[in-house]
Coordinates of C-alpha atoms in Angstrom, one line a residue:
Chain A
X1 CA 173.6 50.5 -125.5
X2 CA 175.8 51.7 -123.0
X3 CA 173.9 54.8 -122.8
X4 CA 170.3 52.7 -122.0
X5 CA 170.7 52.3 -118.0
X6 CA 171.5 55.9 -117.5
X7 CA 168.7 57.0 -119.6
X8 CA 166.3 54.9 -118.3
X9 CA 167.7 56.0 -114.6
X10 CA 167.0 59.7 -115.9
X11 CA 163.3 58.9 -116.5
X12 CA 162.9 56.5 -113.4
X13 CA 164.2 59.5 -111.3
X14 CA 161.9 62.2 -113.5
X15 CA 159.1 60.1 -112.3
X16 CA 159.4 60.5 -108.8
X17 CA 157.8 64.2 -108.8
X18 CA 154.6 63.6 -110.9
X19 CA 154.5 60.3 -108.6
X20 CA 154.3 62.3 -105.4
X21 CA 151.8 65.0 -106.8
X22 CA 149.5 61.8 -108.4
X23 CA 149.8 60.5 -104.2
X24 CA 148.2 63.5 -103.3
X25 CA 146.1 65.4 -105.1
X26 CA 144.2 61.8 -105.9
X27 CA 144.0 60.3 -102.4
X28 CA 140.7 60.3 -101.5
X29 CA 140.2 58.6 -105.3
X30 CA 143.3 56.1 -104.5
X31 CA 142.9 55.0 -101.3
X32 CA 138.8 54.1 -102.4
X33 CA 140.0 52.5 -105.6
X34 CA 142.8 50.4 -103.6
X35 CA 140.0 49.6 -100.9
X36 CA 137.6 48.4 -103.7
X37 CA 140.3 47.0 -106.0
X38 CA 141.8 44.8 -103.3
X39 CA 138.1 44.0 -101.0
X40 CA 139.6 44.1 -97.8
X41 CA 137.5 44.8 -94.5
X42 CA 138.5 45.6 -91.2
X43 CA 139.2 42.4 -89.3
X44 CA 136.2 40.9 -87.3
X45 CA 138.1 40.4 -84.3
X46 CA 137.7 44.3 -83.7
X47 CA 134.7 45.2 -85.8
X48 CA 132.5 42.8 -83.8
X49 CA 132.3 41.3 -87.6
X50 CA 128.6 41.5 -90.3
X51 CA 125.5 42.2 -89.0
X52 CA 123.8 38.3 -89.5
X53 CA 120.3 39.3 -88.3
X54 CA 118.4 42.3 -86.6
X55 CA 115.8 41.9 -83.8
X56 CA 113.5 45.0 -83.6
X57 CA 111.8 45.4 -80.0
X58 CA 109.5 48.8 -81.0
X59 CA 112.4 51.6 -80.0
X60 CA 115.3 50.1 -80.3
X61 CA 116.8 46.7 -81.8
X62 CA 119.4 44.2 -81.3
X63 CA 121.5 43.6 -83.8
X64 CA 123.0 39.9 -83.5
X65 CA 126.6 39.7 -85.3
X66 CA 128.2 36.5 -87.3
X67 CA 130.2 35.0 -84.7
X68 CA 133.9 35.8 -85.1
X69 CA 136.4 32.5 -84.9
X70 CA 138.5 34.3 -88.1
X71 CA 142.5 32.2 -88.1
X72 CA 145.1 33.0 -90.4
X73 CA 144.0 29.9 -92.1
X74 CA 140.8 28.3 -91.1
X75 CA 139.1 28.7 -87.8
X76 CA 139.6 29.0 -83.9
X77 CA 138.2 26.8 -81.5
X78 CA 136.9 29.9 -80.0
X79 CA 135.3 33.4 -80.2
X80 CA 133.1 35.4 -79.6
X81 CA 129.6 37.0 -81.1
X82 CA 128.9 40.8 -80.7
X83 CA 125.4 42.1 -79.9
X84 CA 124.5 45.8 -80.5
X85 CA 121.5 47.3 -78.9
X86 CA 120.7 50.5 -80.5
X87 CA 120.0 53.3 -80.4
X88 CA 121.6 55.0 -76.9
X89 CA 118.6 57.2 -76.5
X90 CA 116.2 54.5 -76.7
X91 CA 117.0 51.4 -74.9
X92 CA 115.1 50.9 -72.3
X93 CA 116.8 50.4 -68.4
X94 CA 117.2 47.2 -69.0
X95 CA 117.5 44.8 -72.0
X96 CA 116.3 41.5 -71.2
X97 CA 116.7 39.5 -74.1
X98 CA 116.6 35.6 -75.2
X99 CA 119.3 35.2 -78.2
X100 CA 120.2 33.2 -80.8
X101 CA 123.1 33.9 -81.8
X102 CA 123.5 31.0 -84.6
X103 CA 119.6 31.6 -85.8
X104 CA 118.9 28.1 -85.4
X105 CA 115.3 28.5 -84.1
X106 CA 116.2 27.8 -80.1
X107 CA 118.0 30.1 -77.7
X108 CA 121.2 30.4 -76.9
X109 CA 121.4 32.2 -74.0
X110 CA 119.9 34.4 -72.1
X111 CA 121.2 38.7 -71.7
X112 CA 120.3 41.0 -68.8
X113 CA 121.8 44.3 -69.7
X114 CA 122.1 47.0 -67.5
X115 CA 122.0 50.0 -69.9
X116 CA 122.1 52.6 -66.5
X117 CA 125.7 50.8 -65.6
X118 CA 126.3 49.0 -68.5
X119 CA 126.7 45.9 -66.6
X120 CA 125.4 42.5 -67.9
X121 CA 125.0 38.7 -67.2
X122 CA 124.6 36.3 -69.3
X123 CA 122.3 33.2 -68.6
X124 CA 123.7 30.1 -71.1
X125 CA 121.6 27.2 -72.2
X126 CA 123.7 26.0 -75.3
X127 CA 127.0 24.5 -73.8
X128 CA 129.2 26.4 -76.6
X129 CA 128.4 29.8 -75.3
X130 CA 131.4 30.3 -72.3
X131 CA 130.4 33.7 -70.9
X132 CA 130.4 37.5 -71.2
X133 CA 133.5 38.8 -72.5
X134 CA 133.1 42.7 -72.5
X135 CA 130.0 45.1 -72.7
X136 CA 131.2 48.5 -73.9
X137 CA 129.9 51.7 -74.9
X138 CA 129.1 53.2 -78.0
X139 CA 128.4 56.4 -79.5
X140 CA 124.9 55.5 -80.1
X141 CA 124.2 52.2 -78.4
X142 CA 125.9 49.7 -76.0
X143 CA 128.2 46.0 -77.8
X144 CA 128.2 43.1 -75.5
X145 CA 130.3 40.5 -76.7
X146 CA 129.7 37.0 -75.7
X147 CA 132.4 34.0 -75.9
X148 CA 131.6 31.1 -77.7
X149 CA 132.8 27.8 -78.6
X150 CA 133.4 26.7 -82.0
X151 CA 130.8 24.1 -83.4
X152 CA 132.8 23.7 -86.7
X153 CA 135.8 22.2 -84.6
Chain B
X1 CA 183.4 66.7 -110.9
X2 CA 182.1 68.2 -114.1
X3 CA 183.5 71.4 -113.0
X4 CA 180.0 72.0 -110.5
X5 CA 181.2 74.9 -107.7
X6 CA 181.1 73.4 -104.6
X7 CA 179.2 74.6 -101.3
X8 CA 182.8 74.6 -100.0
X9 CA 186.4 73.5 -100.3
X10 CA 186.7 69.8 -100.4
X11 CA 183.1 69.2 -100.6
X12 CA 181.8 67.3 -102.8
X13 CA 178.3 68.7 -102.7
X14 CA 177.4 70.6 -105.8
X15 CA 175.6 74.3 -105.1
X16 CA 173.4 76.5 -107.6
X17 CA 173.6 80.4 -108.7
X18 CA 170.4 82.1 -107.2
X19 CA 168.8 82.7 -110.4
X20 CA 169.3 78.8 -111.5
X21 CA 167.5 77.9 -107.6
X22 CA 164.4 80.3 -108.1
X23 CA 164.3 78.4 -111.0
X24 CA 163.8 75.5 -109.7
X25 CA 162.8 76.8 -106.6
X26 CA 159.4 78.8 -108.5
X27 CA 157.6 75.1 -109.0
X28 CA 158.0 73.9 -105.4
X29 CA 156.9 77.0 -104.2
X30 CA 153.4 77.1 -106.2
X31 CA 153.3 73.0 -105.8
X32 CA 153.8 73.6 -101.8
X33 CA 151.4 75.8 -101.7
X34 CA 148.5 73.8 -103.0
X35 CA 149.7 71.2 -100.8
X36 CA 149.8 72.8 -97.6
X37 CA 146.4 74.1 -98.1
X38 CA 145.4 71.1 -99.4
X39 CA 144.0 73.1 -101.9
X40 CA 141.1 74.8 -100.4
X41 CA 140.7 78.3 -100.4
X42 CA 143.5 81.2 -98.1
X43 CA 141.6 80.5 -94.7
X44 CA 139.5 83.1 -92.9
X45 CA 140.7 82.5 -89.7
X46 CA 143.2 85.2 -89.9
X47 CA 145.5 82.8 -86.6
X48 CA 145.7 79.8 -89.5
X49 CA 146.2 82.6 -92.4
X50 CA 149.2 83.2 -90.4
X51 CA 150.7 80.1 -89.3
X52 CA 150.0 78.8 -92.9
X53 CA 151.6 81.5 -94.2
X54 CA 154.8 80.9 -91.7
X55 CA 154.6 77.0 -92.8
X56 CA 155.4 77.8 -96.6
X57 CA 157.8 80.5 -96.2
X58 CA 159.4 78.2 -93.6
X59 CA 159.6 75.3 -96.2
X60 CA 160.3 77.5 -99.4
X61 CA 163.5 79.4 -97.3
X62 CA 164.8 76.0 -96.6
X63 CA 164.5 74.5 -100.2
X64 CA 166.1 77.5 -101.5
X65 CA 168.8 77.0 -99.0
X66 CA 169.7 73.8 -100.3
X67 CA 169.6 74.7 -104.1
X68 CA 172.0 77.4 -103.4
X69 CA 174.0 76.3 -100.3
X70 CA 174.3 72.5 -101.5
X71 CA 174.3 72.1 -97.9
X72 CA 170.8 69.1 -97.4
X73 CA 171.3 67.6 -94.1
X74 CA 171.0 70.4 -91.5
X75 CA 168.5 72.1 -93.4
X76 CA 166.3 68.6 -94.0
X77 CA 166.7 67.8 -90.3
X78 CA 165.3 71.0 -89.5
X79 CA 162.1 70.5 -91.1
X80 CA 162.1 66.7 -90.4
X81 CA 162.2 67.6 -86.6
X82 CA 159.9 70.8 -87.1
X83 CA 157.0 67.9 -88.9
X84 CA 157.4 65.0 -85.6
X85 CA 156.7 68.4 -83.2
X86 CA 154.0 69.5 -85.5
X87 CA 152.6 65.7 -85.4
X88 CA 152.7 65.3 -81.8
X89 CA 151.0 68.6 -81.2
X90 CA 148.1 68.2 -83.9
X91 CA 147.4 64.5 -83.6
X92 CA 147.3 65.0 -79.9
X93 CA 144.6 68.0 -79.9
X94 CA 142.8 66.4 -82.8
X95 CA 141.9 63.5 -80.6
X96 CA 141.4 65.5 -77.7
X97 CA 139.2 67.4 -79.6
X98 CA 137.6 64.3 -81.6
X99 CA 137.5 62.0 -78.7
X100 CA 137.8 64.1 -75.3
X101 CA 141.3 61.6 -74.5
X102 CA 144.3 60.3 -75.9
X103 CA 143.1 57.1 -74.2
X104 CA 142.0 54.7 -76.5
X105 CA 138.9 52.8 -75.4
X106 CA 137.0 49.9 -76.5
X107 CA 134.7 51.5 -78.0
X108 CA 136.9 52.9 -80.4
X109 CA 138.4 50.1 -81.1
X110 CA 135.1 48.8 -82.3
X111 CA 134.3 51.6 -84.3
X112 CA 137.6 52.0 -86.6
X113 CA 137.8 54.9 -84.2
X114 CA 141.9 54.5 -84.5
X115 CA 144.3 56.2 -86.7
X116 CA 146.1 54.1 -89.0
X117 CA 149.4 54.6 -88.9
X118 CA 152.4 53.6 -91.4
X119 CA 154.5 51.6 -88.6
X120 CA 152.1 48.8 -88.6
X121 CA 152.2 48.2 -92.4
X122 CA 154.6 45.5 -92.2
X123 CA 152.4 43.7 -89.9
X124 CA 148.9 44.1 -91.9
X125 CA 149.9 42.9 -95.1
X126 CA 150.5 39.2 -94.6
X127 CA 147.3 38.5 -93.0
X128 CA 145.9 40.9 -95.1
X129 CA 146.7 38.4 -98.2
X130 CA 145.5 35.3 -96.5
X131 CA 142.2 36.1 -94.8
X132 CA 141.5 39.7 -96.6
X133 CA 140.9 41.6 -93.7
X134 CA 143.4 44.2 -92.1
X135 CA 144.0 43.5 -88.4
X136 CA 144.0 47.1 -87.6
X137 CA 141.1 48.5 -85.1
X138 CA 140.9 51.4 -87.8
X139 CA 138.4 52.6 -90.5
X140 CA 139.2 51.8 -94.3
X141 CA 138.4 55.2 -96.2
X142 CA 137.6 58.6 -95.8
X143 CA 138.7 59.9 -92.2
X144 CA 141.9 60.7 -90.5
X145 CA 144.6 58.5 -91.2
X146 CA 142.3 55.8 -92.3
X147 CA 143.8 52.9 -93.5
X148 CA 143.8 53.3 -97.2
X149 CA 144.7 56.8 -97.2
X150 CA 147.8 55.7 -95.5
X151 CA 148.6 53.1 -97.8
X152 CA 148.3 55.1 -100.7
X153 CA 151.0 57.6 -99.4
X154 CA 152.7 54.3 -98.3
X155 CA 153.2 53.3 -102.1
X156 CA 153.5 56.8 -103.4
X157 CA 156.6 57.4 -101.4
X158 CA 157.8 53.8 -101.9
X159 CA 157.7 54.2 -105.6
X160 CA 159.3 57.6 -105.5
X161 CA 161.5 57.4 -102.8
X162 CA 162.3 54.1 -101.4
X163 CA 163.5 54.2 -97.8
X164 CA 164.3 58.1 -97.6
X165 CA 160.7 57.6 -96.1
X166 CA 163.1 57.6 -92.6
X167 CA 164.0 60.6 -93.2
X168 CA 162.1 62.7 -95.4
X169 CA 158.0 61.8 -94.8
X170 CA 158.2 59.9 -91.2
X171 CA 156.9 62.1 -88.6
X172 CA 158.1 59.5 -85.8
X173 CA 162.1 59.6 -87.1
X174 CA 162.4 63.6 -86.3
X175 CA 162.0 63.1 -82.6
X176 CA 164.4 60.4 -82.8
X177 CA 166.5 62.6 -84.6
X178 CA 165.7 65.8 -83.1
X179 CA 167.2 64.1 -79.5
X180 CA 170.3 63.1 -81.9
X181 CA 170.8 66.6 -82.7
X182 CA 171.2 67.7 -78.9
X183 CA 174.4 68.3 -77.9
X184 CA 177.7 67.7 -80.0
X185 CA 179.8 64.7 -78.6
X186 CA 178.7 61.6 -78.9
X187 CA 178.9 59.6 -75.1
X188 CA 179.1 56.1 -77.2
X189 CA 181.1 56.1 -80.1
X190 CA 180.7 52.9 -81.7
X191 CA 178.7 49.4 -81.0
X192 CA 178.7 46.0 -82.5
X193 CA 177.4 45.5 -86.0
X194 CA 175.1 43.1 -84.9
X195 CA 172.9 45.7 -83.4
X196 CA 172.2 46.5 -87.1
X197 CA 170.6 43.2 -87.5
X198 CA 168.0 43.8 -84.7
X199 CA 165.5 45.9 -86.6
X200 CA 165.3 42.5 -89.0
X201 CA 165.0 40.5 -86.2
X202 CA 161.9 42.8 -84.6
X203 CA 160.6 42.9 -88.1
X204 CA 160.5 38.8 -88.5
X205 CA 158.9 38.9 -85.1
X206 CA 156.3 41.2 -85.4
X207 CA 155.0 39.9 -89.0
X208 CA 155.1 36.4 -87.5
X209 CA 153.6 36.8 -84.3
X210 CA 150.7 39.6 -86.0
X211 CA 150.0 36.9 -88.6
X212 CA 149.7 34.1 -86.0
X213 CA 147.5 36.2 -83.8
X214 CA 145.5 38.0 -86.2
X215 CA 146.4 41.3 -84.5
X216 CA 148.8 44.5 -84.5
X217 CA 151.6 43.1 -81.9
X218 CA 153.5 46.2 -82.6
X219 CA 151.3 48.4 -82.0
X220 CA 149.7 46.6 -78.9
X221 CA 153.5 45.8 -76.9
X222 CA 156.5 47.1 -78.7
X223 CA 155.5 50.8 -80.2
X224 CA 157.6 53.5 -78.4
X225 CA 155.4 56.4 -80.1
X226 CA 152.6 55.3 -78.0
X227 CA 154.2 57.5 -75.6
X228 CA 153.6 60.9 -77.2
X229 CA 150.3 59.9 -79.5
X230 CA 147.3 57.8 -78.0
X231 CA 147.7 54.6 -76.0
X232 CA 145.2 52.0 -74.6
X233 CA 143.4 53.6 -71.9
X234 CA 144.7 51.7 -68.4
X235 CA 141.8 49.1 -67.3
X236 CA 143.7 46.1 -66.4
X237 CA 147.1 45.2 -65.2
X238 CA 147.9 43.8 -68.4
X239 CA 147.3 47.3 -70.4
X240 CA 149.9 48.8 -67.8
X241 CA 152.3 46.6 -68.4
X242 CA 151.9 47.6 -72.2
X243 CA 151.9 51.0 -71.3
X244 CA 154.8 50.8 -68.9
X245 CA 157.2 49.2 -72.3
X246 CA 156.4 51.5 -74.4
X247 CA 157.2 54.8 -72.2
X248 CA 160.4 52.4 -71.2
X249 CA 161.3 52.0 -75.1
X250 CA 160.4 56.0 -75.6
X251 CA 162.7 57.0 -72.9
X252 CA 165.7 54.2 -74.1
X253 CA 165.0 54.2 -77.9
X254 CA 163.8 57.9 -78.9
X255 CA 165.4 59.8 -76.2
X256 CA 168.5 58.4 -74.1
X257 CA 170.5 56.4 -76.5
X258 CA 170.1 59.5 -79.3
X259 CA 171.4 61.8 -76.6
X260 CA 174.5 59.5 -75.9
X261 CA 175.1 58.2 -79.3
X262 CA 174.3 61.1 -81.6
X263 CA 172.4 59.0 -84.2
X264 CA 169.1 57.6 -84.3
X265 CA 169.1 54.7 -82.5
X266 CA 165.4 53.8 -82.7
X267 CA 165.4 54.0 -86.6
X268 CA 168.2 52.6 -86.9
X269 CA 168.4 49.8 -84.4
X270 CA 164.8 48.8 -83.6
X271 CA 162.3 50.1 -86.1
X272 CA 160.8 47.3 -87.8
X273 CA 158.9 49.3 -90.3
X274 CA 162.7 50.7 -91.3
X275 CA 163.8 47.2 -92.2
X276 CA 160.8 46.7 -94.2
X277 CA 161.1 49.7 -96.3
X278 CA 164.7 48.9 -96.6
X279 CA 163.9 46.5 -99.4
X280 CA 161.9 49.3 -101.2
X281 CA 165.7 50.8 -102.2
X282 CA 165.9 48.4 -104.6
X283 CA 163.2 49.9 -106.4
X284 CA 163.5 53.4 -106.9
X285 CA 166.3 55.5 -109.0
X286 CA 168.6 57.3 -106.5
X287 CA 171.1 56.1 -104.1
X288 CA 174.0 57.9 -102.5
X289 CA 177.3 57.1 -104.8
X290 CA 180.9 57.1 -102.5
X291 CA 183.8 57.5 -105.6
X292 CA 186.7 55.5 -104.1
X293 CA 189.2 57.6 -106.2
X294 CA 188.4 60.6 -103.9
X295 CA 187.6 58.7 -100.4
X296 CA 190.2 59.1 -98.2
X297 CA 189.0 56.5 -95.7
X298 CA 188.8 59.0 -93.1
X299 CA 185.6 57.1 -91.7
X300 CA 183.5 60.2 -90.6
X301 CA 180.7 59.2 -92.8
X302 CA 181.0 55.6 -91.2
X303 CA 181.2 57.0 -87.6
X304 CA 178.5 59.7 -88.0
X305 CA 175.3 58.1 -90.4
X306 CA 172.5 59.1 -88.1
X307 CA 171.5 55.2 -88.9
X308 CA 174.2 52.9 -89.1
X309 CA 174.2 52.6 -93.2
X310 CA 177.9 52.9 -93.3
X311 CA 180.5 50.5 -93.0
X312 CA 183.9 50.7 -94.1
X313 CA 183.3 47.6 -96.6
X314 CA 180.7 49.5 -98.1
X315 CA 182.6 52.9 -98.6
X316 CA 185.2 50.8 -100.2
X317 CA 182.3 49.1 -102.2
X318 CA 181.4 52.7 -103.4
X319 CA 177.9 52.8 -101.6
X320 CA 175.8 52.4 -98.6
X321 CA 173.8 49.8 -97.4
X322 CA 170.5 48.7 -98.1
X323 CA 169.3 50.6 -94.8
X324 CA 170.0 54.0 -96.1
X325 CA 167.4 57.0 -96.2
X326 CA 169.0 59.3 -98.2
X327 CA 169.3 61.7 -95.1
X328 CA 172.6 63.3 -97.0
X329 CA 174.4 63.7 -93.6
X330 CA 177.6 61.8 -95.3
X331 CA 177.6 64.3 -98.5
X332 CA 177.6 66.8 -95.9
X333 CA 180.2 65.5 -93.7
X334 CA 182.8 64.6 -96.2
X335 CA 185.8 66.3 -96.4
X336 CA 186.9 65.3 -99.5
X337 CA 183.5 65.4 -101.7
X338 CA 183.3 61.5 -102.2
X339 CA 179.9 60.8 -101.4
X340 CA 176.9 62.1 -103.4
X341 CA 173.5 61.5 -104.5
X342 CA 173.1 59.5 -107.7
X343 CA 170.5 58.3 -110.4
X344 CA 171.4 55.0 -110.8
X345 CA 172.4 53.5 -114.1
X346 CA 174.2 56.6 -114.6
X347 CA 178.4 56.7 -114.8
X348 CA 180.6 58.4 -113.1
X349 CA 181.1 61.3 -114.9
X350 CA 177.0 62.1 -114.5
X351 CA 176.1 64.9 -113.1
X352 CA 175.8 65.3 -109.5
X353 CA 174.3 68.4 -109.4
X354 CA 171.1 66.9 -111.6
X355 CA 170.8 64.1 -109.7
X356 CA 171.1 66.0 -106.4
X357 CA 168.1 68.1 -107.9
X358 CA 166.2 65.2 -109.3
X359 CA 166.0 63.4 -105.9
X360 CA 165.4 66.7 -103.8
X361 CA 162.6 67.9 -105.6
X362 CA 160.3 65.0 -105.1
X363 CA 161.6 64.1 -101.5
X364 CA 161.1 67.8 -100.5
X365 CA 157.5 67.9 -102.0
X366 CA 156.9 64.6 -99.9
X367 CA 157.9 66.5 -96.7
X368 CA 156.1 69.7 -97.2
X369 CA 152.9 67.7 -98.4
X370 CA 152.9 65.6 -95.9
X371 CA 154.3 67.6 -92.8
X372 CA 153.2 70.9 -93.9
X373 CA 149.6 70.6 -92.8
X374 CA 150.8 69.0 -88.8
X375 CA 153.5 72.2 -88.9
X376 CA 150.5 74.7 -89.6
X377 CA 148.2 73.3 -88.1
X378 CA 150.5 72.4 -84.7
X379 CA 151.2 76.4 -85.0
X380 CA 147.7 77.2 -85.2
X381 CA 147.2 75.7 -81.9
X382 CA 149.8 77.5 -80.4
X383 CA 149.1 80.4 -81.5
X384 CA 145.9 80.1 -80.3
X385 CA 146.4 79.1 -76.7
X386 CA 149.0 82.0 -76.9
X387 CA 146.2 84.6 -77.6
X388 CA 142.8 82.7 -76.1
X389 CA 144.0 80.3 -73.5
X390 CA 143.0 77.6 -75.2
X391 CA 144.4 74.9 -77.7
X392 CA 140.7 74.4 -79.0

């Protein structure tokens, strides 16, 4: 019996090798089967979070996102909803566009987007939305993300 | 001893004939080579032929070395360092090249446009459990350093190798260590032990305050890589403060306090990813064995672990601490051949010399699979700006 721990030591440390070649010849199959096996996403709070509902306007479209109020354990008070307007190459000089955000039939606020500057304003008529947070970018269309108030709480 | 020759007299370190290390040395060298290459086919580009070429003979010399020299610090360190220069070099031109800037901007923070990196692991994994989503502006699967990829090394290594992570696969600790290695007298000998408790303390902090704020708090104030990889671009006062830390903790942590201590100071006194992984030692099979019969208490292995694993209690004890990465700078160091590396659950009359073997092999592999492609690649780019002008 004395002889168990070393042996078992022995194969422990004989592992190591095939470990490190099973790390990398399989990584692209690992690090999908990990992804899947454990369902994690990128948080919201830098994704812009899903895609809740698409508004097509002929060339391009406005995709309106979930609004993101993700805690470690519940909800924040506040956060924000992203809007895409895509694609780059076909958004018009400027996107003025009536939104609602939480799909409840009546608008939210209103967005003039400067797509030449990327410059917006926002025009609110429901008292949770705060204001423009950031407009940014993309490779093939502009985010705006618009802070918001927390009806839940 | 088990009658093993030893690289020298008073060492305890076993060495190999140079039949026995082609031997051993024949595996690594076909196993290295579908590594580096990642397994494609020998390149066209007769500029990356070469500099892959220069990356495995590079990596093969220096394994042999160790088989039949017994000597593994110098000849680790030399490769550790070689991999965080190769890192800087290729992760820096690949954004350039990918992004036009090492600025990161909003945009790509939206887009999973960041490398994941293993620092912020610690950090991720908490809120990760509770809300299922990764607070990390990065992309899951299938591009550079996405976030599983990384994680899958993460627990390949963990399993294999525990923390010798620090000092075999992290491309951040050679630079740390390469400033160590400048120069030969330390300017600060010793410091308080509590400094060892810091990195604990930063860990605590980090996981906390990331949890809490559903964001990488390392990564976003305290990271002192940011420095020589990509950084938030500067568009508010509040982003230059950030920036102005982390070139502060660069220049104190990676740089200064290496030069005038001679050990790592940032992995060994701040690191918070180092005290996390310090908990994976409990898992794998090596450790490094000090027999008190032949310590003669000198204290060089205390005074000189590039990471503060030593303490006298825990020569006495017969081991390190839990912080220790395997580096094999006290094997090397001691004079009277009391401190090896060990499989544990084995006595004392085991043989060094296979568990020396059974922990280089894996640990080497780690290295060359993992910093063989940032070497080649780095060299590739230099040898193309030596002959074009240009990096890209």
């Amino acid at each position: 019996m004395r002889r168990l721990p070393a042996v078992l030591g022995y194969a422990l440390a004989a592992l190591a090798l095939p470990i490190v070649l099973a790390t990398f010849v399989g990584l692209s199959s690992w690090e999908t089967a990990l992804v899947r096996a454990t369902g994690v996403r990128v948080s919201p709070w830098f994704t812009g979070g899903e895609v809740a509902a698409t508004v097509s306007h002929g060339p391009y479209e406005t995709r309106i996102h979930e609004p993101v109020f993700q805690a470690l354990f519940g909800e924040r008070r506040e956060g924000f909803v992203q809007l895409v307007v895509a694609p780059a190459d076909s958004l018009p000089e400027v996107v003025d566009e009536a939104v609602d955000y939480d799909l409840d039939g009546s608008v939210d606020f209103r967005l003039r987007l400067d797509t030449a500057t990327d410059s917006a304003e926002i025009d609110a008529t429901d008292p949770r939305v705060i204001g423009l947070q950031s407009v940014t970018r993309l490779d093939d269309g502009v985010a705006v993300r618009v802070a918001v108030r927390n009806a839940r709480r | 001893m088990n009658g093993e020759t030893r690289a020298r007299a008073g060492s305890g370190v076993p060495r190999m004939g140079v039949l026995k290390s082609l031997l051993f040395g024949l595996p690594m060298m076909l196993l290295t080579a579908l590594l580096i290459t990642g397994g494609q086919a020998v390149p066209k580009d007769p500029l990356l032929l070469v500099s892959v070429a220069l990356t495995w003979v590079f990596f093969n010399v220096s394994f042999f070395r160790m088989l039949t020299t017994g000597r593994t610090f110098a000849l680790r360190s030399t490769l550790f360092i070689a991999m965080a220069v190769g890192f800087v070099i290729t992760f820096t031109t690949a954004l350039v090249s990918a992004r036009g800037s090492l600025a990161l901007s909003g945009a790509d923070v939206i887009q999973g446009k960041t490398p994941f990196c293993h620092l912020v692991i610690p950090a991720v994994i908490l809120p990760g459990i509770i809300t299922r989503t990764i607070v990390f502006p990065g992309s899951l699967v299938g591009t550079f350093a996405s976030i599983g990829s990384m994680f899958v090394i993460w627990i390949g290594a963990t399993l294999a190798l525990g923390k010798a992570w620090c000092s075999w696969i992290c491309f951040f600790g050679g630079l740390d260590e390469g400033f160590s290695r400048i120069g030969r007298k330390p300017r600060i000998r010793s410091i308080s032990r509590a400094w060892t408790y810091l990195p604990f303390a930063v860990l605590v902090a980090v996981v906390l305050i990331s949890a809490v704020s559903l964001s990488p708090f390392y990564c976003e104030w305290l990271c002192p890589f940011k420095s020589v990889t990509e950084f938030p671009a500067v568009t508010s006062s509040l982003v230059l403060v950030q920036t102005v830390i982390f070139v502060a903790l660069f220049l104190a942590l990676v740089v200064v306090l290496p030069l005038l201590m001679k050990r790592r100071a940032q992995c060994g006194l701040f690191c918070p990813f180092g005290a996390f992984q310090s908990f994976a030692n409990g898992i794998t099979a090596f450790d490094i064995r000090i027999d008190p019969g032949a310590c003669t208490e000198c204290g060089l292995c205390v005074r000189t672990c590039p990471t503060f694993s030593l303490t006298e209690e825990s020569v006495k004890a017969g081991k390190t601490l839990i912080t220790c990465t395997r580096c094999g700078k006290c094997i090397d160091v001691c004079p009277a051949g009391a401190a090896s590396y060990h499989v544990k659950g084995t006595g004392p009359g085991a043989s060094r010399t296979a568990a020396r073997v059974l922990f280089l092999m894996p640990a080497f592999l780690f290295l060359s699979a993992f910093g063989g492609g940032m070497i080649s690649t780095a060299l590739w780019r230099l040898l193309k700006l030596a002959t074009t002008g240009s990096m890209f």
